PDB file of C-alpha atoms in Angstrom:
ATOM      1  CA  UNK A  12       0.000   0.000   0.000  1.00  0.00           C
ATOM      2  CA  UNK A  13       1.228   3.490  -0.741  1.00  0.00           C
ATOM      3  CA  UNK A  14      -0.850   5.198   1.889  1.00  0.00           C
ATOM      4  CA  UNK A  15       0.643   6.955   4.882  1.00  0.00           C
ATOM      5  CA  UNK A  16       0.053   5.608   8.345  1.00  0.00           C
ATOM      6  CA  UNK A  17      -0.229   7.976  11.285  1.00  0.00           C
ATOM      7  CA  UNK A  18       0.918   7.279  14.786  1.00  0.00           C
ATOM      8  CA  UNK A  19      -0.506   7.473  17.371  1.00  0.00           C
ATOM      9  CA  UNK A  20      -4.146   6.809  16.458  1.00  0.00           C
ATOM     10  CA  UNK A  21      -5.267   9.037  19.310  1.00  0.00           C
ATOM     11  CA  UNK A  22      -3.504  11.699  21.365  1.00  0.00           C
ATOM     12  CA  UNK A  23      -4.865  13.553  24.373  1.00  0.00           C
ATOM     13  CA  UNK A  24      -3.014  16.544  25.865  1.00  0.00           C
ATOM     14  CA  UNK A  25      -3.557  19.684  27.927  1.00  0.00           C
ATOM     15  CA  UNK A  26      -3.677  23.175  26.460  1.00  0.00           C
ATOM     16  CA  UNK A  27      -0.235  24.672  26.170  1.00  0.00           C
ATOM     17  CA  UNK A  28       1.498  21.345  25.622  1.00  0.00           C
ATOM     18  CA  UNK A  29       3.082  20.327  22.345  1.00  0.00           C
ATOM     19  CA  UNK A  30       1.521  17.638  20.162  1.00  0.00           C
ATOM     20  CA  UNK A  31       3.607  15.416  17.907  1.00  0.00           C
ATOM     21  CA  UNK A  32       2.108  13.141  15.284  1.00  0.00           C
ATOM     22  CA  UNK A  33       4.076  10.814  13.068  1.00  0.00           C
ATOM     23  CA  UNK A  34       3.477   9.459   9.598  1.00  0.00           C
ATOM     24  CA  UNK A  35       5.173   6.591   7.812  1.00  0.00           C
ATOM     25  CA  UNK A  36       4.833   5.634   4.171  1.00  0.00           C
ATOM     26  CA  UNK A  37       6.141   2.928   1.889  1.00  0.00           C
ATOM     27  CA  UNK A  38       7.013   4.290  -1.548  1.00  0.00           C
ATOM     28  CA  UNK A  39       9.016   7.204  -2.920  1.00  0.00           C
ATOM     29  CA  UNK A  40       7.093  10.435  -2.849  1.00  0.00           C
ATOM     30  CA  UNK A  41       6.891  13.694  -4.747  1.00  0.00           C
ATOM     31  CA  UNK A  42       5.545  15.482  -1.680  1.00  0.00           C
ATOM     32  CA  UNK A  43       3.744  14.889   1.605  1.00  0.00           C
ATOM     33  CA  UNK A  44       0.866  16.968   2.889  1.00  0.00           C
ATOM     34  CA  UNK A  45      -0.809  17.306   6.276  1.00  0.00           C
ATOM     35  CA  UNK A  46      -4.513  18.010   6.631  1.00  0.00           C
ATOM     36  CA  UNK A  47      -6.811  18.754   9.553  1.00  0.00           C
ATOM     37  CA  UNK A  48     -10.427  17.633   9.777  1.00  0.00           C
ATOM     38  CA  UNK A  49     -12.753  18.959  12.429  1.00  0.00           C
ATOM     39  CA  UNK A  50     -15.672  16.731  13.350  1.00  0.00           C
ATOM     40  CA  UNK A  51     -18.328  16.850  10.635  1.00  0.00           C
ATOM     41  CA  UNK A  52     -16.281  19.097   8.383  1.00  0.00           C
ATOM     42  CA  UNK A  53     -14.122  18.811   5.298  1.00  0.00           C
ATOM     43  CA  UNK A  54     -10.349  18.596   5.123  1.00  0.00           C
ATOM     44  CA  UNK A  55      -8.269  21.724   5.620  1.00  0.00           C
ATOM     45  CA  UNK A  56      -4.798  21.833   4.096  1.00  0.00           C
ATOM     46  CA  UNK A  57      -2.127  22.648   6.674  1.00  0.00           C
ATOM     47  CA  UNK A  58       1.249  22.290   5.046  1.00  0.00           C
ATOM     48  CA  UNK A  59       3.046  20.671   2.109  1.00  0.00           C
ATOM     49  CA  UNK A  60       6.629  19.464   2.214  1.00  0.00           C
ATOM     50  CA  UNK A  61       8.450  18.363  -0.927  1.00  0.00           C
ATOM     51  CA  UNK A  62      10.735  15.351  -1.129  1.00  0.00           C
ATOM     52  CA  UNK A  63      13.834  17.558  -1.321  1.00  0.00           C
ATOM     53  CA  UNK A  64      12.881  19.484   1.823  1.00  0.00           C
ATOM     54  CA  UNK A  65      13.653  18.420   5.388  1.00  0.00           C
ATOM     55  CA  UNK A  66      11.683  20.871   7.492  1.00  0.00           C
ATOM     56  CA  UNK A  67       8.963  23.489   7.091  1.00  0.00           C
ATOM     57  CA  UNK A  68       7.271  25.853   9.478  1.00  0.00           C
ATOM     58  CA  UNK A  69       3.898  27.532   9.385  1.00  0.00           C
ATOM     59  CA  UNK A  70       2.835  29.440  12.473  1.00  0.00           C
ATOM     60  CA  UNK A  71       2.676  26.935  15.343  1.00  0.00           C
ATOM     61  CA  UNK A  72       3.188  24.016  12.965  1.00  0.00           C
ATOM     62  CA  UNK A  73       6.502  22.353  12.250  1.00  0.00           C
ATOM     63  CA  UNK A  74       6.788  19.499   9.775  1.00  0.00           C
ATOM     64  CA  UNK A  75       9.837  17.351   9.216  1.00  0.00           C
ATOM     65  CA  UNK A  76      10.483  14.826   6.475  1.00  0.00           C
ATOM     66  CA  UNK A  77      13.026  12.014   6.476  1.00  0.00           C
ATOM     67  CA  UNK A  78      12.920  10.332   3.085  1.00  0.00           C
ATOM     68  CA  UNK A  79      15.551   7.772   4.091  1.00  0.00           C
ATOM     69  CA  UNK A  80      13.216   6.522   6.815  1.00  0.00           C
ATOM     70  CA  UNK A  81      10.072   7.277   4.798  1.00  0.00           C
ATOM     71  CA  UNK A  82       8.610   9.195   7.679  1.00  0.00           C
ATOM     72  CA  UNK A  83       7.302  12.620   8.579  1.00  0.00           C
ATOM     73  CA  UNK A  84       6.253  14.313  11.766  1.00  0.00           C
ATOM     74  CA  UNK A  85       3.863  17.144  12.536  1.00  0.00           C
ATOM     75  CA  UNK A  86       4.515  19.202  15.658  1.00  0.00           C
ATOM     76  CA  UNK A  87       1.896  21.594  16.983  1.00  0.00           C
ATOM     77  CA  UNK A  88       3.391  23.866  19.606  1.00  0.00           C
ATOM     78  CA  UNK A  89       1.477  25.526  22.452  1.00  0.00           C
ATOM     79  CA  UNK A  90      -1.677  23.608  21.603  1.00  0.00           C
ATOM     80  CA  UNK A  91      -5.145  25.096  22.053  1.00  0.00           C
ATOM     81  CA  UNK A  92      -8.548  23.530  22.553  1.00  0.00           C
ATOM     82  CA  UNK A  93      -9.395  24.674  19.022  1.00  0.00           C
ATOM     83  CA  UNK A  94      -6.673  22.347  17.700  1.00  0.00           C
ATOM     84  CA  UNK A  95      -8.878  19.381  18.621  1.00  0.00           C
ATOM     85  CA  UNK A  96      -9.411  17.537  15.323  1.00  0.00           C
ATOM     86  CA  UNK A  97      -8.260  14.596  13.256  1.00  0.00           C
ATOM     87  CA  UNK A  98      -4.932  15.059  11.488  1.00  0.00           C
ATOM     88  CA  UNK A  99      -4.089  13.186   8.301  1.00  0.00           C
ATOM     89  CA  UNK A 100      -0.910  12.841   6.348  1.00  0.00           C
ATOM     90  CA  UNK A 101      -1.229  12.261   2.628  1.00  0.00           C
ATOM     91  CA  UNK A 102       1.446  11.371   0.119  1.00  0.00           C
ATOM     92  CA  UNK A 103       1.771  12.061  -3.598  1.00  0.00           C
ATOM     93  CA  UNK A 104       3.816   9.206  -5.086  1.00  0.00           C
ATOM     94  CA  UNK A 105       6.902  10.026  -7.125  1.00  0.00           C
ATOM     95  CA  UNK A 106       6.009   7.567  -9.849  1.00  0.00           C
ATOM     96  CA  UNK A 107       3.014   9.556 -11.041  1.00  0.00           C
ATOM     97  CA  UNK A 108       5.254  11.791 -13.094  1.00  0.00           C
ATOM     98  CA  UNK A 109       2.742  14.564 -12.591  1.00  0.00           C
ATOM     99  CA  UNK A 110       2.525  17.467 -10.201  1.00  0.00           C
ATOM    100  CA  UNK A 111      -1.185  16.867  -9.884  1.00  0.00           C
ATOM    101  CA  UNK A 112      -1.070  13.305  -8.640  1.00  0.00           C
ATOM    102  CA  UNK A 113      -3.524  11.709  -6.318  1.00  0.00           C
ATOM    103  CA  UNK A 114      -3.193  11.796  -2.539  1.00  0.00           C
ATOM    104  CA  UNK A 115      -2.904   8.629  -0.476  1.00  0.00           C
ATOM    105  CA  UNK A 116      -4.261   9.178   3.026  1.00  0.00           C
ATOM    106  CA  UNK A 117      -3.635   7.351   6.273  1.00  0.00           C
ATOM    107  CA  UNK A 118      -6.270   6.698   8.919  1.00  0.00           C
ATOM    108  CA  UNK A 119      -5.406   9.829  10.845  1.00  0.00           C
ATOM    109  CA  UNK A 120      -4.552  10.817  14.409  1.00  0.00           C
ATOM    110  CA  UNK A 121      -7.387  12.055  16.617  1.00  0.00           C
ATOM    111  CA  UNK A 122      -5.997  14.896  18.726  1.00  0.00           C
ATOM    112  CA  UNK A 123      -7.908  16.070  21.769  1.00  0.00           C
ATOM    113  CA  UNK A 124      -6.686  19.178  23.568  1.00  0.00           C
ATOM    114  CA  UNK A 125      -8.230  19.720  27.012  1.00  0.00           C
ATOM    115  CA  UNK A 126      -8.689  23.259  28.341  1.00  0.00           C
TER     116      UNK A 126
ATOM    117  CA  UNK B   5     -11.563  33.227  -3.224  1.00  0.00           C
ATOM    118  CA  UNK B   6     -14.543  30.894  -2.998  1.00  0.00           C
ATOM    119  CA  UNK B   7     -13.796  27.351  -1.949  1.00  0.00           C
ATOM    120  CA  UNK B   8     -14.984  24.031  -3.302  1.00  0.00           C
ATOM    121  CA  UNK B   9     -18.774  23.885  -3.080  1.00  0.00           C
ATOM    122  CA  UNK B  10     -20.676  20.655  -2.559  1.00  0.00           C
ATOM    123  CA  UNK B  11     -24.351  19.760  -2.253  1.00  0.00           C
ATOM    124  CA  UNK B  12     -26.319  18.346  -0.655  1.00  0.00           C
ATOM    125  CA  UNK B  13     -24.484  18.350   2.679  1.00  0.00           C
ATOM    126  CA  UNK B  14     -26.541  15.497   4.094  1.00  0.00           C
ATOM    127  CA  UNK B  15     -28.593  12.742   2.499  1.00  0.00           C
ATOM    128  CA  UNK B  16     -30.377   9.717   3.935  1.00  0.00           C
ATOM    129  CA  UNK B  17     -31.665   7.114   1.503  1.00  0.00           C
ATOM    130  CA  UNK B  18     -32.828   3.533   1.612  1.00  0.00           C
ATOM    131  CA  UNK B  19     -30.706   0.794   0.105  1.00  0.00           C
ATOM    132  CA  UNK B  20     -31.259   0.242  -3.581  1.00  0.00           C
ATOM    133  CA  UNK B  21     -32.254   3.877  -4.072  1.00  0.00           C
ATOM    134  CA  UNK B  22     -30.146   6.316  -6.060  1.00  0.00           C
ATOM    135  CA  UNK B  23     -28.408   9.524  -5.043  1.00  0.00           C
ATOM    136  CA  UNK B  24     -26.433  12.240  -6.794  1.00  0.00           C
ATOM    137  CA  UNK B  25     -23.880  14.658  -5.406  1.00  0.00           C
ATOM    138  CA  UNK B  26     -22.775  17.887  -7.011  1.00  0.00           C
ATOM    139  CA  UNK B  27     -19.453  19.686  -6.849  1.00  0.00           C
ATOM    140  CA  UNK B  28     -18.303  23.086  -8.040  1.00  0.00           C
ATOM    141  CA  UNK B  29     -14.501  23.376  -7.827  1.00  0.00           C
ATOM    142  CA  UNK B  30     -12.464  26.492  -7.236  1.00  0.00           C
ATOM    143  CA  UNK B  31     -12.619  28.691 -10.314  1.00  0.00           C
ATOM    144  CA  UNK B  32      -9.937  27.829 -12.824  1.00  0.00           C
ATOM    145  CA  UNK B  33      -8.945  24.516 -11.249  1.00  0.00           C
ATOM    146  CA  UNK B  34      -8.534  21.967 -14.031  1.00  0.00           C
ATOM    147  CA  UNK B  35      -8.120  18.930 -11.778  1.00  0.00           C
ATOM    148  CA  UNK B  36     -11.066  17.630  -9.775  1.00  0.00           C
ATOM    149  CA  UNK B  37     -11.235  14.646  -7.445  1.00  0.00           C
ATOM    150  CA  UNK B  38     -13.956  12.682  -5.688  1.00  0.00           C
ATOM    151  CA  UNK B  39     -12.927  10.932  -2.483  1.00  0.00           C
ATOM    152  CA  UNK B  40     -14.898   8.547  -0.272  1.00  0.00           C
ATOM    153  CA  UNK B  41     -14.283   8.698   3.474  1.00  0.00           C
ATOM    154  CA  UNK B  42     -15.795   5.970   5.609  1.00  0.00           C
ATOM    155  CA  UNK B  43     -16.137   6.784   9.303  1.00  0.00           C
ATOM    156  CA  UNK B  44     -12.859   6.294  11.146  1.00  0.00           C
ATOM    157  CA  UNK B  45     -10.790   6.025   7.975  1.00  0.00           C
ATOM    158  CA  UNK B  46      -8.846   8.330   5.725  1.00  0.00           C
ATOM    159  CA  UNK B  47     -10.261   9.457   2.369  1.00  0.00           C
ATOM    160  CA  UNK B  48      -9.903   7.118  -0.580  1.00  0.00           C
ATOM    161  CA  UNK B  49      -9.806   8.383  -4.159  1.00  0.00           C
ATOM    162  CA  UNK B  50     -12.744   7.349  -6.318  1.00  0.00           C
ATOM    163  CA  UNK B  51     -12.058   9.312  -9.490  1.00  0.00           C
ATOM    164  CA  UNK B  52      -9.811  12.078 -10.815  1.00  0.00           C
ATOM    165  CA  UNK B  53     -10.659  14.402 -13.691  1.00  0.00           C
ATOM    166  CA  UNK B  54      -8.367  16.637 -15.704  1.00  0.00           C
ATOM    167  CA  UNK B  55     -10.687  19.170 -17.337  1.00  0.00           C
ATOM    168  CA  UNK B  56     -13.534  16.928 -18.558  1.00  0.00           C
ATOM    169  CA  UNK B  57     -11.428  13.812 -19.052  1.00  0.00           C
ATOM    170  CA  UNK B  58     -10.986  10.951 -16.584  1.00  0.00           C
ATOM    171  CA  UNK B  59      -7.386  10.511 -15.387  1.00  0.00           C
ATOM    172  CA  UNK B  60      -7.913   7.756 -12.827  1.00  0.00           C
ATOM    173  CA  UNK B  61     -11.067   5.818 -11.966  1.00  0.00           C
ATOM    174  CA  UNK B  62      -9.425   2.564 -10.921  1.00  0.00           C
ATOM    175  CA  UNK B  63     -11.010   2.672  -7.446  1.00  0.00           C
ATOM    176  CA  UNK B  64     -14.514   3.565  -8.635  1.00  0.00           C
ATOM    177  CA  UNK B  65     -17.062   0.699  -8.263  1.00  0.00           C
ATOM    178  CA  UNK B  66     -18.339   1.120 -11.778  1.00  0.00           C
ATOM    179  CA  UNK B  67     -21.243  -1.273 -11.370  1.00  0.00           C
ATOM    180  CA  UNK B  68     -22.978   1.286  -9.159  1.00  0.00           C
ATOM    181  CA  UNK B  69     -20.980   4.499  -9.175  1.00  0.00           C
ATOM    182  CA  UNK B  70     -20.671   6.959 -12.041  1.00  0.00           C
ATOM    183  CA  UNK B  71     -19.241  10.445 -12.342  1.00  0.00           C
ATOM    184  CA  UNK B  72     -19.075  13.071 -14.996  1.00  0.00           C
ATOM    185  CA  UNK B  73     -17.602  16.502 -15.444  1.00  0.00           C
ATOM    186  CA  UNK B  74     -19.297  18.106 -18.380  1.00  0.00           C
ATOM    187  CA  UNK B  75     -17.626  21.248 -19.746  1.00  0.00           C
ATOM    188  CA  UNK B  76     -14.689  20.686 -17.405  1.00  0.00           C
ATOM    189  CA  UNK B  77     -16.137  22.644 -14.485  1.00  0.00           C
ATOM    190  CA  UNK B  78     -18.887  21.194 -12.253  1.00  0.00           C
ATOM    191  CA  UNK B  79     -19.045  17.501 -11.538  1.00  0.00           C
ATOM    192  CA  UNK B  80     -21.669  15.045 -10.358  1.00  0.00           C
ATOM    193  CA  UNK B  81     -21.182  11.719  -8.617  1.00  0.00           C
ATOM    194  CA  UNK B  82     -24.037   9.236  -8.766  1.00  0.00           C
ATOM    195  CA  UNK B  83     -24.674   6.039  -6.864  1.00  0.00           C
ATOM    196  CA  UNK B  84     -27.284   3.634  -8.166  1.00  0.00           C
ATOM    197  CA  UNK B  85     -28.342   1.389  -6.522  1.00  0.00           C
ATOM    198  CA  UNK B  86     -26.956   2.307  -3.113  1.00  0.00           C
ATOM    199  CA  UNK B  87     -25.746  -0.305  -0.627  1.00  0.00           C
ATOM    200  CA  UNK B  88     -25.417  -0.033   3.141  1.00  0.00           C
ATOM    201  CA  UNK B  89     -21.621   0.025   2.830  1.00  0.00           C
ATOM    202  CA  UNK B  90     -21.826   3.198   0.714  1.00  0.00           C
ATOM    203  CA  UNK B  91     -22.587   5.169   3.879  1.00  0.00           C
ATOM    204  CA  UNK B  92     -19.710   7.636   3.975  1.00  0.00           C
ATOM    205  CA  UNK B  93     -18.688  11.208   3.358  1.00  0.00           C
ATOM    206  CA  UNK B  94     -18.099  12.049  -0.290  1.00  0.00           C
ATOM    207  CA  UNK B  95     -15.462  14.724  -0.608  1.00  0.00           C
ATOM    208  CA  UNK B  96     -14.823  16.771  -3.707  1.00  0.00           C
ATOM    209  CA  UNK B  97     -11.453  18.437  -4.155  1.00  0.00           C
ATOM    210  CA  UNK B  98      -9.692  20.526  -6.781  1.00  0.00           C
ATOM    211  CA  UNK B  99      -6.271  21.831  -7.645  1.00  0.00           C
ATOM    212  CA  UNK B 100      -4.228  23.505 -10.348  1.00  0.00           C
ATOM    213  CA  UNK B 101      -0.559  24.096 -11.080  1.00  0.00           C
ATOM    214  CA  UNK B 102      -0.665  27.539  -9.475  1.00  0.00           C
ATOM    215  CA  UNK B 103      -1.651  25.922  -6.162  1.00  0.00           C
ATOM    216  CA  UNK B 104       1.741  24.277  -6.019  1.00  0.00           C
ATOM    217  CA  UNK B 105       0.206  20.832  -5.547  1.00  0.00           C
ATOM    218  CA  UNK B 106      -2.084  21.983  -2.739  1.00  0.00           C
ATOM    219  CA  UNK B 107      -5.411  20.170  -3.054  1.00  0.00           C
ATOM    220  CA  UNK B 108      -8.448  22.006  -1.679  1.00  0.00           C
ATOM    221  CA  UNK B 109     -11.388  20.059  -0.285  1.00  0.00           C
ATOM    222  CA  UNK B 110     -15.061  20.881   0.043  1.00  0.00           C
ATOM    223  CA  UNK B 111     -17.080  20.293   3.212  1.00  0.00           C
ATOM    224  CA  UNK B 112     -18.312  16.957   1.942  1.00  0.00           C
ATOM    225  CA  UNK B 113     -21.654  15.302   1.307  1.00  0.00           C
ATOM    226  CA  UNK B 114     -22.657  12.944   4.121  1.00  0.00           C
ATOM    227  CA  UNK B 115     -24.544   9.889   2.928  1.00  0.00           C
ATOM    228  CA  UNK B 116     -26.390   7.467   5.164  1.00  0.00           C
ATOM    229  CA  UNK B 117     -27.892   4.384   3.548  1.00  0.00           C
ATOM    230  CA  UNK B 118     -30.509   2.614   5.692  1.00  0.00           C
TER     231      UNK B 118
END
């Protein structure tokens, strides 16, 4: 399977703490993307990291990519109750030969941030 | 910029009935996707369009599912006849080269088959 797999499946923390979610995948990728999904809502794009990048930041989000280990991590610093959601990693395989390739999603990590 | 629009948001039907979902992508986006997300799982691609042509429909259950994108803009996804296991959220998404590979999703159409 080419899909990413997130770890852990569920994470529960207090406001102000950092949350780290991991993603592993099996094939070479063009890029890896992280999405957030609030309960009953659609997917919101958070950040994209390309295969030649190792780290990207966006506000309180930090994403790392280790292509040798085929893994990525998403760090949310100083978490807030509003960060409570499911987080998915999705990969675009390198063998598509297209910049508009399909996304392969994992099952997601359910993050709960308690006030 | 308006996002990806989907309708209806919620639909409850009996098994063996039919249902259709509509999607209007972000203006100018040539690539459109339909994903199926079963509760507790990640989205799975059903079909990908480039303009009005099908790029990938390998995961689409063609005996009951069909999709079209006339004129390369709006798209409809139809299920006929529906089965209990089709209960899921149907997500439409779009992208273009200017988005730098970012794929934008709609709010989804929630289907319950009883």
